[in-house]
Backbone as numpy.savetxt, mean C-alpha at the origin, in Angstrom:
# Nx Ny Nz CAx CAy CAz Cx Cy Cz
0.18 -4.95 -16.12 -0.67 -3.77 -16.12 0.22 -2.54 -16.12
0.31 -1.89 -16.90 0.90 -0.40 -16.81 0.26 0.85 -16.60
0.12 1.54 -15.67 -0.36 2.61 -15.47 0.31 3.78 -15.74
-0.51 4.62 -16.47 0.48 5.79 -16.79 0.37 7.00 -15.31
1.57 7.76 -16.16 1.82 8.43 -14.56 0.59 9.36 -14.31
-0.40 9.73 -15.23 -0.75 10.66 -15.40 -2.53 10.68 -15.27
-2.55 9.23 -14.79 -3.93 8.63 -14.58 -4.39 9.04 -13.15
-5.69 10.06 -13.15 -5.79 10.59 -12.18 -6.75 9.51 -11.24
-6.69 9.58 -9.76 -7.26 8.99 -8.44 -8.73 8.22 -8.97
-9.49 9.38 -9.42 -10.68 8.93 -9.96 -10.95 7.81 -10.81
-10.33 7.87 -11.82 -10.03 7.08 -12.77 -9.04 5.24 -12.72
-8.33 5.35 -11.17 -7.94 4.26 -10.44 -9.01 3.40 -9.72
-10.10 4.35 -9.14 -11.19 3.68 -7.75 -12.13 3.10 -8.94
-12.45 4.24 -10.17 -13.95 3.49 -11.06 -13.59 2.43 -11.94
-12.01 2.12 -12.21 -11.69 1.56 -13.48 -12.04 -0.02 -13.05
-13.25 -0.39 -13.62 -13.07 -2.06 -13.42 -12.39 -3.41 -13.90
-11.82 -2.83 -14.57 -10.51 -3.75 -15.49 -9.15 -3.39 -14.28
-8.81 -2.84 -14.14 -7.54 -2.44 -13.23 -8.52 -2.90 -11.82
-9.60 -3.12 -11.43 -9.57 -3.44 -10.03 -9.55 -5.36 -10.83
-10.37 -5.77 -11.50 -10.45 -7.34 -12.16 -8.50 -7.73 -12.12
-7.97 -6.84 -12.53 -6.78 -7.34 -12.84 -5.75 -7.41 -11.51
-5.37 -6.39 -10.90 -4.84 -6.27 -9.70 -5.38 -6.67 -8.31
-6.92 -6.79 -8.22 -7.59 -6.92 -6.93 -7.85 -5.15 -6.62
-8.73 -5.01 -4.93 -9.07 -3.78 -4.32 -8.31 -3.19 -3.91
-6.94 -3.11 -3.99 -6.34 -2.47 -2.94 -6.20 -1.23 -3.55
-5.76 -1.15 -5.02 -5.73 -0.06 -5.76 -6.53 1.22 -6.08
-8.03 0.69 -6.17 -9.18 1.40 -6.13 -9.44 2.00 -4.41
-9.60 0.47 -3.70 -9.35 1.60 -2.67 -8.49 2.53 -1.73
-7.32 2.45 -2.54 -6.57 3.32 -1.90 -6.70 4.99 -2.23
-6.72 4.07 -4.09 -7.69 6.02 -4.80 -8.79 6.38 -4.26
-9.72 5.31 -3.66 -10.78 6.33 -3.51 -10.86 6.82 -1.73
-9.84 6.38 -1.05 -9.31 7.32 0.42 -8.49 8.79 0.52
-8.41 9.00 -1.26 -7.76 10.31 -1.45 -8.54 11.37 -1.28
-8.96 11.87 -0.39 -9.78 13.12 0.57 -11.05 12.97 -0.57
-11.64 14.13 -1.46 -12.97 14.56 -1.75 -13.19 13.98 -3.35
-13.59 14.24 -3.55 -14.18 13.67 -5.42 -13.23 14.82 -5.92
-13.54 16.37 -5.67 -13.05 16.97 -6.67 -11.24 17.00 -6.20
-11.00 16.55 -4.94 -9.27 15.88 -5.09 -8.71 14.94 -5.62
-9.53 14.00 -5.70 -9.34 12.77 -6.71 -9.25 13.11 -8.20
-10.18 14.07 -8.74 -10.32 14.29 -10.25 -8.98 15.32 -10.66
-8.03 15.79 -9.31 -6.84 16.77 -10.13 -5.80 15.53 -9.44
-5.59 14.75 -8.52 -4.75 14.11 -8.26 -4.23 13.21 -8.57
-2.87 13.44 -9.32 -2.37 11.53 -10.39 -1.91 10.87 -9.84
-1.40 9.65 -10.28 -1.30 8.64 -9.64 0.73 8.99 -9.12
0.94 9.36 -10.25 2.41 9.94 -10.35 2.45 10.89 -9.59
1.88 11.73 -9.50 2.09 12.84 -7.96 1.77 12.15 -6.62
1.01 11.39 -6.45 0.82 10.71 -5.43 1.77 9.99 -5.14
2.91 8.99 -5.70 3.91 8.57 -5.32 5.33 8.85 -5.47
5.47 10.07 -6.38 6.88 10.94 -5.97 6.71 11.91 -4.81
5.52 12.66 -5.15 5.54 14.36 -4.27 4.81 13.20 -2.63
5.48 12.38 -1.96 5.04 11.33 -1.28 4.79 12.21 0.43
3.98 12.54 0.65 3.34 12.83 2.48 3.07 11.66 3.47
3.09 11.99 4.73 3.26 11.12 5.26 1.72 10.27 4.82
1.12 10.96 4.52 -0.37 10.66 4.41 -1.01 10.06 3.30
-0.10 9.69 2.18 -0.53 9.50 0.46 -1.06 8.12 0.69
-2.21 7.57 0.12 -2.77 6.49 0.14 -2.28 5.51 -0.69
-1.85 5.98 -1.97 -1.82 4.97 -3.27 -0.44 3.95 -2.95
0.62 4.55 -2.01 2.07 4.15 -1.75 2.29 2.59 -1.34
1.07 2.50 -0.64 1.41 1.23 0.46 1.09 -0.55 -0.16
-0.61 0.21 -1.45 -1.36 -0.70 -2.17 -0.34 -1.21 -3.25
0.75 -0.26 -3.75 1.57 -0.21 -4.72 3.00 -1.18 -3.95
2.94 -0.98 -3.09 4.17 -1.68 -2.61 4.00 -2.97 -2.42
2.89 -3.62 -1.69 1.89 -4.66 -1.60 1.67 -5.49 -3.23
1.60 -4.86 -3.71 1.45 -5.32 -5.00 2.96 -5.82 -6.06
3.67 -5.46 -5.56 4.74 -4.98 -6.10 5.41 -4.55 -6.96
4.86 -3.53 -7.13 4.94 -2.35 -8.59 6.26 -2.38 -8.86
6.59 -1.93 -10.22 7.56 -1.57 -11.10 7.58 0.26 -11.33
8.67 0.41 -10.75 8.41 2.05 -11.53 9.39 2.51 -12.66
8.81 2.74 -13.47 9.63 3.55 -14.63 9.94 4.74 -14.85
11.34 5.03 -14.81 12.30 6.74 -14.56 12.68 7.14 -15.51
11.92 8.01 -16.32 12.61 8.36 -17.78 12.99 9.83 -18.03
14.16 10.05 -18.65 14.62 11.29 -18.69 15.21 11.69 -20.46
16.29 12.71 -20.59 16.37 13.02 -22.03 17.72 11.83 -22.21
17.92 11.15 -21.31 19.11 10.27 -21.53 19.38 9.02 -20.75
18.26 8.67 -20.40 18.09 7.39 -19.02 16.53 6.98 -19.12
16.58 5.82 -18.87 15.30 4.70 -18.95 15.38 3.89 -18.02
14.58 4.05 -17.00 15.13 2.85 -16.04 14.48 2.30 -15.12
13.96 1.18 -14.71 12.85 0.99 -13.90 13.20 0.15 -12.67
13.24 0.84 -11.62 13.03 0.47 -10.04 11.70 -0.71 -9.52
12.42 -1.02 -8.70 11.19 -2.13 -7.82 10.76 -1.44 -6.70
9.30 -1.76 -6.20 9.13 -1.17 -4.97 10.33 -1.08 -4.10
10.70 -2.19 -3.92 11.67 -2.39 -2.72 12.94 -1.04 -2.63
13.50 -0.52 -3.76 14.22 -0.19 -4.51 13.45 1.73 -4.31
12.39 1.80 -4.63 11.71 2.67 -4.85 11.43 3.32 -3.97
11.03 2.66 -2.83 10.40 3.39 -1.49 11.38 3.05 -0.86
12.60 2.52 -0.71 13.89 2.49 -0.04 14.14 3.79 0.47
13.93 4.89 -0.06 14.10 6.25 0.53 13.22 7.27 -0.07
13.17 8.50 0.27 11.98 8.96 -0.66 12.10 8.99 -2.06
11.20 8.88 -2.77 11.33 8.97 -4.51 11.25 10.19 -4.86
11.37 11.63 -4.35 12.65 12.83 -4.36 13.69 12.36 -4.52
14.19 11.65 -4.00 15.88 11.51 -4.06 15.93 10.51 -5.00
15.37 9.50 -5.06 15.79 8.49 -6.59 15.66 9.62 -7.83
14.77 10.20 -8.42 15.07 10.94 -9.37 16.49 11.42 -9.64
16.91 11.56 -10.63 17.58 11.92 -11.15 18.10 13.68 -12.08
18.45 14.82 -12.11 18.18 15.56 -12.59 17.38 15.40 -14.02
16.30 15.69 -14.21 15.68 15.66 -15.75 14.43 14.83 -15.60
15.07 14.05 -14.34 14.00 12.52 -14.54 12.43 13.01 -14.15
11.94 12.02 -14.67 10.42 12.15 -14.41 9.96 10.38 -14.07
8.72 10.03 -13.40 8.14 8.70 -13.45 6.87 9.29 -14.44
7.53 8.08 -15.09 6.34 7.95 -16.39 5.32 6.99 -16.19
5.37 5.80 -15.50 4.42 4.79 -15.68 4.40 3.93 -13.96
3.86 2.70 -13.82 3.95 1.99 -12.91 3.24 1.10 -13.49
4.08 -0.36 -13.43 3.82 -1.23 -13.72 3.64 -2.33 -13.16
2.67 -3.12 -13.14 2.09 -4.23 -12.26 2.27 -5.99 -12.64
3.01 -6.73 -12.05 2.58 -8.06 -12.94 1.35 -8.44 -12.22
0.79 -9.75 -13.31 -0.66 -10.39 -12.96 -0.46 -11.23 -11.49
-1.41 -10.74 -10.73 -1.39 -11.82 -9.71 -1.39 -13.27 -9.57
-1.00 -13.77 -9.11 -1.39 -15.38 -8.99 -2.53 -15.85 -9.01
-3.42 -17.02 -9.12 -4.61 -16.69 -8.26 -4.27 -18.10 -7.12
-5.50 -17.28 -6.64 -5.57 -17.35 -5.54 -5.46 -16.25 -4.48
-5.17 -15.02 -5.37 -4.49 -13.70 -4.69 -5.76 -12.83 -4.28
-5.70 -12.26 -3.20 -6.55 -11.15 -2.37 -5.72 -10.04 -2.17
-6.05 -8.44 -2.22 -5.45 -7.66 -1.96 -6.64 -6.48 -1.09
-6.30 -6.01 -0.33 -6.80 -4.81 0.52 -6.13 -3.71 1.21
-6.51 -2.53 0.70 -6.41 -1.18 1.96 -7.44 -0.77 2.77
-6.75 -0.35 3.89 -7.64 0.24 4.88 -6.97 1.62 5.51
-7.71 3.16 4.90 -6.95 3.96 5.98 -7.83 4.29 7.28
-7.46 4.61 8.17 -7.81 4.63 9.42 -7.72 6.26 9.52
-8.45 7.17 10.01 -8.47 8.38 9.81 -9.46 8.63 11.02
-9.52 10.16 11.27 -10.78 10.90 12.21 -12.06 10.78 11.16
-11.94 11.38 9.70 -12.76 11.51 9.02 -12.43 10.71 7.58
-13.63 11.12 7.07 -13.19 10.77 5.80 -12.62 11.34 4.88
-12.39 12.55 4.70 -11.72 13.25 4.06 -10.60 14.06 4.55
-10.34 13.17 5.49 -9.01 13.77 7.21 -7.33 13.07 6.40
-6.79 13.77 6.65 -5.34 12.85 6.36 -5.21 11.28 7.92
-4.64 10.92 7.00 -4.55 9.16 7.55 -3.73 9.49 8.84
-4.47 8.73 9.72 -3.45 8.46 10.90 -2.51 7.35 10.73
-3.41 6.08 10.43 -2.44 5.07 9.68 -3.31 4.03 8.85
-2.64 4.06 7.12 -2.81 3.58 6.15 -1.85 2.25 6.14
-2.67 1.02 5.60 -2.47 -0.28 5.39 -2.40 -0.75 4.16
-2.22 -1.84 4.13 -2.16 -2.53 2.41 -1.95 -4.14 2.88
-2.53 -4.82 2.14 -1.69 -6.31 2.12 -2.33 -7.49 0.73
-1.43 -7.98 0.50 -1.43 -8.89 -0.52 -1.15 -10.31 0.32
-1.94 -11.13 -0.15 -2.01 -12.75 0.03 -2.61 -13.21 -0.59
-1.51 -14.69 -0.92 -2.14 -15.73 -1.86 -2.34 -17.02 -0.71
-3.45 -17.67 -1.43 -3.77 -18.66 -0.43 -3.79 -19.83 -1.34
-3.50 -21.33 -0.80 -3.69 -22.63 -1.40 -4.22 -23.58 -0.55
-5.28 -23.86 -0.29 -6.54 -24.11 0.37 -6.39 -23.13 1.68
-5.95 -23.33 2.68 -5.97 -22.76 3.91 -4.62 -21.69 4.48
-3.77 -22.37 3.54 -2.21 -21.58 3.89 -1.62 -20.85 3.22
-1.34 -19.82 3.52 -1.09 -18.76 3.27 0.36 -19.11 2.44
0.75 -18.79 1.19 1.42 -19.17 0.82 2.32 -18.01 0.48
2.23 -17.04 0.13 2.66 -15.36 -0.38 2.15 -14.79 0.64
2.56 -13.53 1.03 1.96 -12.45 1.89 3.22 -11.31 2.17
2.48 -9.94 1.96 3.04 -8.81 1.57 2.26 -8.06 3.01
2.69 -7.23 3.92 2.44 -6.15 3.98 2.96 -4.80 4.21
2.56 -3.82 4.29 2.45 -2.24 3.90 1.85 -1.48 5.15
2.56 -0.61 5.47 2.02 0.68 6.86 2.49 1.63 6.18
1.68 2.83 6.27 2.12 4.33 6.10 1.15 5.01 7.27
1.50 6.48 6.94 1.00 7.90 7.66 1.94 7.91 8.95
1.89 6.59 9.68 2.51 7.06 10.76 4.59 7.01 10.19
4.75 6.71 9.18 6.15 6.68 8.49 5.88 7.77 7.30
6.64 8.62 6.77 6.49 9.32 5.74 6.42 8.37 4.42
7.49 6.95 4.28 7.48 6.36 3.29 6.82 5.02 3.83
6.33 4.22 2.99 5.72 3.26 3.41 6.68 2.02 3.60
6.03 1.42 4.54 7.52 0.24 4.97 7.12 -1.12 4.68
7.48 -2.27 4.63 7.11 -3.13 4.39 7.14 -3.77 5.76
6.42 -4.98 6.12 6.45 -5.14 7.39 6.98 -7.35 7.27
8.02 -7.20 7.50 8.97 -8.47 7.34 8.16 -9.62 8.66
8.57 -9.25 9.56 8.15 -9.89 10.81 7.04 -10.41 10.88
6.21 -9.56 10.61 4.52 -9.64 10.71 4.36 -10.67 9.47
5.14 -10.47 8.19 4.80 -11.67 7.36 5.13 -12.88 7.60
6.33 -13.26 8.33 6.81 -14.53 8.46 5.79 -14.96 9.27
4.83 -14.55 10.42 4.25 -15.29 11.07 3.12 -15.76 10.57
3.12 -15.33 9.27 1.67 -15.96 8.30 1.85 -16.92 7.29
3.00 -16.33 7.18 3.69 -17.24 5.85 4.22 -18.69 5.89
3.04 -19.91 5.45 3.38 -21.33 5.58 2.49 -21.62 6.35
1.40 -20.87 7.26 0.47 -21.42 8.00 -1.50 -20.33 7.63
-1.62 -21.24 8.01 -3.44 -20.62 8.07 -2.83 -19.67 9.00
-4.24 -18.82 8.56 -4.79 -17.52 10.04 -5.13 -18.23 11.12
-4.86 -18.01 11.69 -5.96 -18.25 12.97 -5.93 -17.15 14.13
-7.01 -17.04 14.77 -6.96 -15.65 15.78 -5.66 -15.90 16.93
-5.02 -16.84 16.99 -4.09 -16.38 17.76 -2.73 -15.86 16.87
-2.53 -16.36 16.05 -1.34 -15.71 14.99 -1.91 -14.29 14.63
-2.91 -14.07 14.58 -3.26 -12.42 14.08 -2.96 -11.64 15.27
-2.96 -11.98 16.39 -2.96 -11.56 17.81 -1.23 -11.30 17.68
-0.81 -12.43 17.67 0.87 -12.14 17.40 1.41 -11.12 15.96
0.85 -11.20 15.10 0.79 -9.91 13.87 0.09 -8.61 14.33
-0.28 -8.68 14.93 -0.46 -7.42 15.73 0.37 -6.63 16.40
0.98 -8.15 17.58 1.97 -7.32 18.07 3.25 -6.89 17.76
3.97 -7.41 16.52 4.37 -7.29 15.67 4.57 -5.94 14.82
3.50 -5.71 14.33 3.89 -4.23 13.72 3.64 -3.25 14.52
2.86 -3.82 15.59 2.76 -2.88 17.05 4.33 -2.52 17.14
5.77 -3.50 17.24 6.53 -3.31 17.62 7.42 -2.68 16.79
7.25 -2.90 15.19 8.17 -2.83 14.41 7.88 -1.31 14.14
6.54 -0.40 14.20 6.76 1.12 13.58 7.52 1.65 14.59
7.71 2.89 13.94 7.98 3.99 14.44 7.08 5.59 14.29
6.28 5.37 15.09 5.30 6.63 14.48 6.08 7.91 15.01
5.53 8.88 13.71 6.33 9.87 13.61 4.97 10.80 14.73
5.45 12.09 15.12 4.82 12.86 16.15 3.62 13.10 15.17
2.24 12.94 15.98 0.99 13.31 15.57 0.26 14.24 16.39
-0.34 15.62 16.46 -0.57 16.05 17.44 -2.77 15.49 17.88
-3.00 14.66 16.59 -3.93 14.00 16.90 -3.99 12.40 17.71
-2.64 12.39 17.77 -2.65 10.95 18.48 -1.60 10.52 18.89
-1.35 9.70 20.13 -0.35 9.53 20.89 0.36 8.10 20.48
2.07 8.13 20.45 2.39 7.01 19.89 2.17 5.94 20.52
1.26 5.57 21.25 1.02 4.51 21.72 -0.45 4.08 20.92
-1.29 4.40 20.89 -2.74 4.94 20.16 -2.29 4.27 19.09
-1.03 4.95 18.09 -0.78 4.79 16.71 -0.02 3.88 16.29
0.39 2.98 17.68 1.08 1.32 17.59 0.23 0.76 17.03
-0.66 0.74 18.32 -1.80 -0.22 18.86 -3.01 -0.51 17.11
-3.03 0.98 16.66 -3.89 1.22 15.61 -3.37 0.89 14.35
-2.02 0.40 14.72 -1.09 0.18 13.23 -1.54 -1.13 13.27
-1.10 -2.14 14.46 -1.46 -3.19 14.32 -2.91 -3.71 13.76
-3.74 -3.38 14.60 -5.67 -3.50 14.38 -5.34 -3.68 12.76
-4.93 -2.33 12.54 -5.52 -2.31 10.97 -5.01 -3.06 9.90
-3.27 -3.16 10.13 -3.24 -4.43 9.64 -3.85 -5.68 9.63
-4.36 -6.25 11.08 -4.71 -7.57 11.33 -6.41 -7.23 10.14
-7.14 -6.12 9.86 -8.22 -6.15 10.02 -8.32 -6.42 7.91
-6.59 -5.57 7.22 -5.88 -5.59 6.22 -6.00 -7.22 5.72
-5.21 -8.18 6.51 -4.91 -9.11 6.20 -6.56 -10.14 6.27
-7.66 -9.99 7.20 -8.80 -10.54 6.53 -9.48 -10.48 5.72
-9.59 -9.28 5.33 -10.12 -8.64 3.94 -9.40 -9.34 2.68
-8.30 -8.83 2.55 -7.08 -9.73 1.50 -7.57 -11.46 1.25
-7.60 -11.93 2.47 -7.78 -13.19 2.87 -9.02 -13.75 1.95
-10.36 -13.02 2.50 -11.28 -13.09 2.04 -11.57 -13.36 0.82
-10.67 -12.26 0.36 -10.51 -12.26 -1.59 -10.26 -13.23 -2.02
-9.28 -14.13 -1.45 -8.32 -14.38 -2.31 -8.75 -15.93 -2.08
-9.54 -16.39 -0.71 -10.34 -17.45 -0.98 -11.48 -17.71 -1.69
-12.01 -16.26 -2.40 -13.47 -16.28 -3.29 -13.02 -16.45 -4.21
């Protein structure tokens, strides 16, 4: 799937071929981008260079594991998430450079994907934004990706929290331990709406709440 850079929010949440092809996480990450008429000026390419602690599209994209393409009057070159959100994508650019596209391979099946941002409102910047990808083969989790932002400026991938899924079913006591988990692993940056303890506790929830949704999918 290639997305151009220039495909605005709106046009990510309604497109039903890009949600058929990738799963929800994509659509709904565009459509947590504050109001309708912010969605209709906001691209997908500004959303993941000009990157706030708060950008929705970052985390679904990492989860997924996008390809980004850096093109300039003398360079072509395409980064991996991993690669990409390694530091901010300000600094990967290059003088001249621009991101032109983002590119997606086809999921497996068996694959589920979901975001969830967690906010005061709905049109509030994120306290903390989620993402997760899982593939399942009858009961066990065989792949699994996840993604935290707002309370990090760049979105992180969360290692720990995957291994304890990865090779076994869910069950409510392993989600209990993935909880505490990315409970342990952020680092929330100062919020004057919420205390870093609040924004552990809420990192975790939303992941655990991330990874049933995903789940869900990806067993239908």
């Amino acid at each position: 799937l290639h997305l151009g850079a220039m495909l605005r929010a709106t046009r990510l949440y309604r497109d039903e071929q890009i949600k058929a092809f990738a799963g929800h996480a994509i659509s709904e990450a565009a459509f947590a981008i504050a109001s309708e008429p912010i969605r209709n000026l906001t691209s997908l390419g500004g959303n993941v260079v000009h990157i706030t602690s708060w950008s929705d599209l970052p985390p679904a994209l990492q989860v997924l594991d996008a390809r980004f393409r850096l093109q300039g009057q003398n360079t072509d070159r395409t980064l991996t998430a991993a690669e990409y959100f390694g530091k901010h994508p300000k600094k990967q650019l290059n003088a001249g450079e621009i991101l032109t596209e983002v590119v997606i391979a086809k999921p497996s099946s068996g694959s589920g994907t979901s975001f969830i941002k967690h906010c005061k409102t709905a049109v509030d910047y994120a306290l903390v934004n989620a993402a997760a990808f899982i593939t399942l083969d009858g009961d066990t989790v065989t792949n699994i990706r996840l993604s935290v932002v707002a309370i990090h400026t760049t979105p992180i991938r969360l290692a720990d929290a995957e291994a304890l899924l990865k090779g076994h079913s869910i069950s409510d006591q392993r989600l209990v331990q993935v909880s505490e988990a990315v409970a342990a692993a952020v680092s929330p940056r100062k919020d004057a709406r919420a205390s870093e303890e609040y924004l552990r506790h809420s990192a975790g929830v939303v992941v655990k709440r991330c990874i049933l949704k995903a789940a869900e999918r990806a067993g239908s």
